[in-house]
Amino acid sequence: MSNAASRIIEQLQAQNDLRMQAANDIAHAVAARVNAENALTEAKANEKAAFANALKKGWT
């Protein structure tokens, strides 16, 4: 392979590496958001259950 071809391949690989890192960053951010949304949903359900239980015990 010629020097010019090797440089082109190296540049393309570097660009691809940057794109893959960006995709990885996005995937981690989305996963963190989904986990946070799931935790919020669970917390809201626990809060609702705690209030319902308190009402059953005479809390007003």
Short mmCIF file of N, CA, C and O in Angstrom, two decimals:
data_model
loop_
_atom_site.label_atom_id
_atom_site.label_comp_id
_atom_site.label_asym_id
_atom_site.label_seq_id
_atom_site.Cartn_x
_atom_site.Cartn_y
_atom_site.Cartn_z
N MET A 1 0.86 -1.17 0.00
CA MET A 1 0.00 0.00 0.00
C MET A 1 0.91 1.23 0.00
O MET A 1 1.90 1.28 0.70
N SER A 2 0.52 2.24 -0.75
CA SER A 2 1.33 3.45 -0.85
C SER A 2 1.21 4.29 0.42
O SER A 2 0.29 4.11 1.23
N ASN A 3 2.13 5.22 0.56
CA ASN A 3 2.10 6.14 1.70
C ASN A 3 0.81 6.95 1.72
O ASN A 3 0.22 7.16 2.78
N ALA A 4 0.41 7.42 0.56
CA ALA A 4 -0.81 8.23 0.48
C ALA A 4 -2.02 7.41 0.90
O ALA A 4 -2.87 7.89 1.65
N ALA A 5 -2.09 6.19 0.44
CA ALA A 5 -3.22 5.32 0.80
C ALA A 5 -3.21 5.03 2.30
O ALA A 5 -4.25 5.04 2.96
N SER A 6 -2.04 4.80 2.86
CA SER A 6 -1.92 4.55 4.29
C SER A 6 -2.38 5.75 5.11
O SER A 6 -3.08 5.59 6.12
N ARG A 7 -2.00 6.95 4.68
CA ARG A 7 -2.43 8.17 5.39
C ARG A 7 -3.94 8.33 5.33
O ARG A 7 -4.57 8.70 6.33
N ILE A 8 -4.51 8.05 4.18
CA ILE A 8 -5.97 8.16 4.04
C ILE A 8 -6.66 7.17 4.97
O ILE A 8 -7.61 7.52 5.69
N ILE A 9 -6.18 5.96 5.00
CA ILE A 9 -6.76 4.93 5.87
C ILE A 9 -6.63 5.35 7.34
O ILE A 9 -7.57 5.21 8.12
N GLU A 10 -5.47 5.88 7.73
CA GLU A 10 -5.26 6.33 9.11
C GLU A 10 -6.21 7.46 9.47
O GLU A 10 -6.77 7.49 10.58
N GLN A 11 -6.42 8.41 8.55
CA GLN A 11 -7.33 9.52 8.80
C GLN A 11 -8.76 9.02 8.95
O GLN A 11 -9.50 9.46 9.84
N LEU A 12 -9.14 8.12 8.08
CA LEU A 12 -10.49 7.56 8.17
C LEU A 12 -10.69 6.78 9.47
O LEU A 12 -11.74 6.88 10.10
N GLN A 13 -9.67 6.04 9.87
CA GLN A 13 -9.75 5.29 11.13
C GLN A 13 -9.86 6.24 12.31
O GLN A 13 -10.63 6.00 13.24
N ALA A 14 -9.11 7.34 12.29
CA ALA A 14 -9.17 8.33 13.37
C ALA A 14 -10.56 8.94 13.45
O ALA A 14 -11.12 9.11 14.54
N GLN A 15 -11.15 9.27 12.30
CA GLN A 15 -12.51 9.81 12.28
C GLN A 15 -13.51 8.79 12.81
O GLN A 15 -14.41 9.12 13.57
N ASN A 16 -13.34 7.55 12.40
CA ASN A 16 -14.23 6.49 12.85
C ASN A 16 -14.11 6.29 14.36
O ASN A 16 -15.10 6.09 15.05
N ASP A 17 -12.88 6.36 14.88
CA ASP A 17 -12.67 6.23 16.32
C ASP A 17 -13.40 7.33 17.08
O ASP A 17 -14.02 7.07 18.13
N LEU A 18 -13.34 8.56 16.57
CA LEU A 18 -14.05 9.68 17.21
C LEU A 18 -15.56 9.46 17.18
O LEU A 18 -16.25 9.71 18.16
N ARG A 19 -16.06 8.98 16.06
CA ARG A 19 -17.50 8.71 15.95
C ARG A 19 -17.93 7.61 16.92
O ARG A 19 -18.98 7.70 17.55
N MET A 20 -17.12 6.58 17.02
CA MET A 20 -17.45 5.48 17.93
C MET A 20 -17.42 5.96 19.39
O MET A 20 -18.26 5.56 20.19
N GLN A 21 -16.47 6.82 19.73
CA GLN A 21 -16.43 7.36 21.09
C GLN A 21 -17.66 8.21 21.36
O GLN A 21 -18.24 8.13 22.45
N ALA A 22 -18.06 9.01 20.38
CA ALA A 22 -19.26 9.82 20.54
C ALA A 22 -20.49 8.93 20.72
O ALA A 22 -21.35 9.19 21.57
N ALA A 23 -20.59 7.87 19.94
CA ALA A 23 -21.72 6.94 20.06
C ALA A 23 -21.70 6.27 21.43
O ALA A 23 -22.76 6.09 22.07
N ASN A 24 -20.53 5.91 21.91
CA ASN A 24 -20.39 5.32 23.23
C ASN A 24 -20.85 6.30 24.32
O ASN A 24 -21.56 5.92 25.26
N ASP A 25 -20.44 7.55 24.20
CA ASP A 25 -20.85 8.58 25.16
C ASP A 25 -22.37 8.75 25.17
O ASP A 25 -22.98 8.86 26.23
N ILE A 26 -22.97 8.76 23.98
CA ILE A 26 -24.42 8.89 23.88
C ILE A 26 -25.10 7.68 24.52
O ILE A 26 -26.07 7.83 25.28
N ALA A 27 -24.61 6.49 24.24
CA ALA A 27 -25.20 5.28 24.80
C ALA A 27 -25.16 5.30 26.32
O ALA A 27 -26.15 4.95 26.98
N HIS A 28 -24.04 5.74 26.89
CA HIS A 28 -23.94 5.81 28.35
C HIS A 28 -24.89 6.87 28.92
O HIS A 28 -25.52 6.64 29.97
N ALA A 29 -25.00 7.99 28.25
CA ALA A 29 -25.90 9.04 28.71
C ALA A 29 -27.36 8.58 28.66
O ALA A 29 -28.14 8.84 29.59
N VAL A 30 -27.74 7.92 27.59
CA VAL A 30 -29.11 7.41 27.47
C VAL A 30 -29.39 6.36 28.54
O VAL A 30 -30.44 6.37 29.18
N ALA A 31 -28.43 5.47 28.76
CA ALA A 31 -28.60 4.44 29.80
C ALA A 31 -28.76 5.08 31.17
O ALA A 31 -29.61 4.65 31.98
N ALA A 32 -27.98 6.12 31.46
CA ALA A 32 -28.10 6.81 32.75
C ALA A 32 -29.46 7.46 32.89
O ALA A 32 -30.08 7.41 33.96
N ARG A 33 -29.97 8.06 31.81
CA ARG A 33 -31.29 8.68 31.85
C ARG A 33 -32.38 7.65 32.09
O ARG A 33 -33.27 7.84 32.92
N VAL A 34 -32.29 6.54 31.38
CA VAL A 34 -33.29 5.47 31.54
C VAL A 34 -33.26 4.94 32.96
O VAL A 34 -34.32 4.75 33.59
N ASN A 35 -32.07 4.74 33.51
CA ASN A 35 -31.97 4.28 34.89
C ASN A 35 -32.58 5.29 35.86
O ASN A 35 -33.27 4.91 36.81
N ALA A 36 -32.32 6.57 35.62
CA ALA A 36 -32.88 7.62 36.48
C ALA A 36 -34.40 7.66 36.37
O ALA A 36 -35.10 7.81 37.38
N GLU A 37 -34.94 7.52 35.16
CA GLU A 37 -36.39 7.50 34.98
C GLU A 37 -37.01 6.30 35.70
O GLU A 37 -38.06 6.44 36.33
N ASN A 38 -36.36 5.15 35.61
CA ASN A 38 -36.86 3.97 36.30
C ASN A 38 -36.83 4.16 37.81
O ASN A 38 -37.77 3.77 38.52
N ALA A 39 -35.74 4.76 38.31
CA ALA A 39 -35.64 5.03 39.74
C ALA A 39 -36.72 6.01 40.19
O ALA A 39 -37.32 5.85 41.26
N LEU A 40 -37.00 7.03 39.38
CA LEU A 40 -38.04 7.99 39.70
C LEU A 40 -39.41 7.32 39.74
O LEU A 40 -40.21 7.56 40.66
N THR A 41 -39.69 6.47 38.76
CA THR A 41 -40.96 5.75 38.73
C THR A 41 -41.12 4.90 39.98
O THR A 41 -42.19 4.90 40.61
N GLU A 42 -40.07 4.22 40.36
CA GLU A 42 -40.11 3.38 41.56
C GLU A 42 -40.30 4.23 42.82
O GLU A 42 -41.08 3.88 43.71
N ALA A 43 -39.60 5.35 42.89
CA ALA A 43 -39.72 6.24 44.05
C ALA A 43 -41.14 6.80 44.16
O ALA A 43 -41.69 6.89 45.27
N LYS A 44 -41.74 7.18 43.03
CA LYS A 44 -43.11 7.68 43.06
C LYS A 44 -44.08 6.60 43.54
O LYS A 44 -45.00 6.89 44.32
N ALA A 45 -43.89 5.37 43.10
CA ALA A 45 -44.75 4.27 43.53
C ALA A 45 -44.59 4.02 45.03
O ALA A 45 -45.58 3.81 45.74
N ASN A 46 -43.35 4.06 45.52
CA ASN A 46 -43.11 3.89 46.95
C ASN A 46 -43.74 5.02 47.77
O ASN A 46 -44.29 4.78 48.85
N GLU A 47 -43.64 6.23 47.26
CA GLU A 47 -44.24 7.38 47.93
C GLU A 47 -45.76 7.22 48.00
O GLU A 47 -46.37 7.42 49.06
N LYS A 48 -46.38 6.83 46.89
CA LYS A 48 -47.82 6.64 46.85
C LYS A 48 -48.25 5.55 47.84
O LYS A 48 -49.22 5.72 48.57
N ALA A 49 -47.49 4.46 47.87
CA ALA A 49 -47.80 3.36 48.79
C ALA A 49 -47.64 3.80 50.24
O ALA A 49 -48.45 3.44 51.10
N ALA A 50 -46.62 4.60 50.52
CA ALA A 50 -46.40 5.09 51.89
C ALA A 50 -47.55 5.98 52.34
O ALA A 50 -48.02 5.87 53.47
N PHE A 51 -48.01 6.86 51.46
CA PHE A 51 -49.15 7.71 51.80
C PHE A 51 -50.42 6.88 52.00
O PHE A 51 -51.19 7.11 52.93
N ALA A 52 -50.65 5.91 51.12
CA ALA A 52 -51.83 5.06 51.25
C ALA A 52 -51.78 4.28 52.56
O ALA A 52 -52.80 4.17 53.27
N ASN A 53 -50.62 3.78 52.92
CA ASN A 53 -50.46 3.04 54.17
C ASN A 53 -50.68 3.96 55.37
O ASN A 53 -51.31 3.57 56.36
N ALA A 54 -50.16 5.17 55.28
CA ALA A 54 -50.35 6.13 56.37
C ALA A 54 -51.83 6.46 56.54
O ALA A 54 -52.33 6.56 57.68
N LEU A 55 -52.56 6.63 55.47
CA LEU A 55 -53.99 6.92 55.54
C LEU A 55 -54.74 5.76 56.19
O LEU A 55 -55.66 5.97 56.99
N LYS A 56 -54.36 4.53 55.88
CA LYS A 56 -54.99 3.35 56.47
C LYS A 56 -54.74 3.31 57.98
O LYS A 56 -55.55 2.75 58.74
N LYS A 57 -53.65 3.90 58.43
CA LYS A 57 -53.31 3.91 59.84
C LYS A 57 -53.84 5.15 60.56
O LYS A 57 -53.47 5.43 61.69
N GLY A 58 -54.68 5.92 59.87
CA GLY A 58 -55.33 7.06 60.50
C GLY A 58 -54.65 8.39 60.28
O GLY A 58 -55.06 9.40 60.84
N TRP A 59 -53.62 8.40 59.49
CA TRP A 59 -52.93 9.67 59.23
C TRP A 59 -53.81 10.54 58.35
O TRP A 59 -54.46 10.06 57.42
N THR A 60 -53.88 11.82 58.67
CA THR A 60 -54.70 12.72 57.85
C THR A 60 -53.90 13.91 57.40
O THR A 60 -52.87 14.23 57.94
#
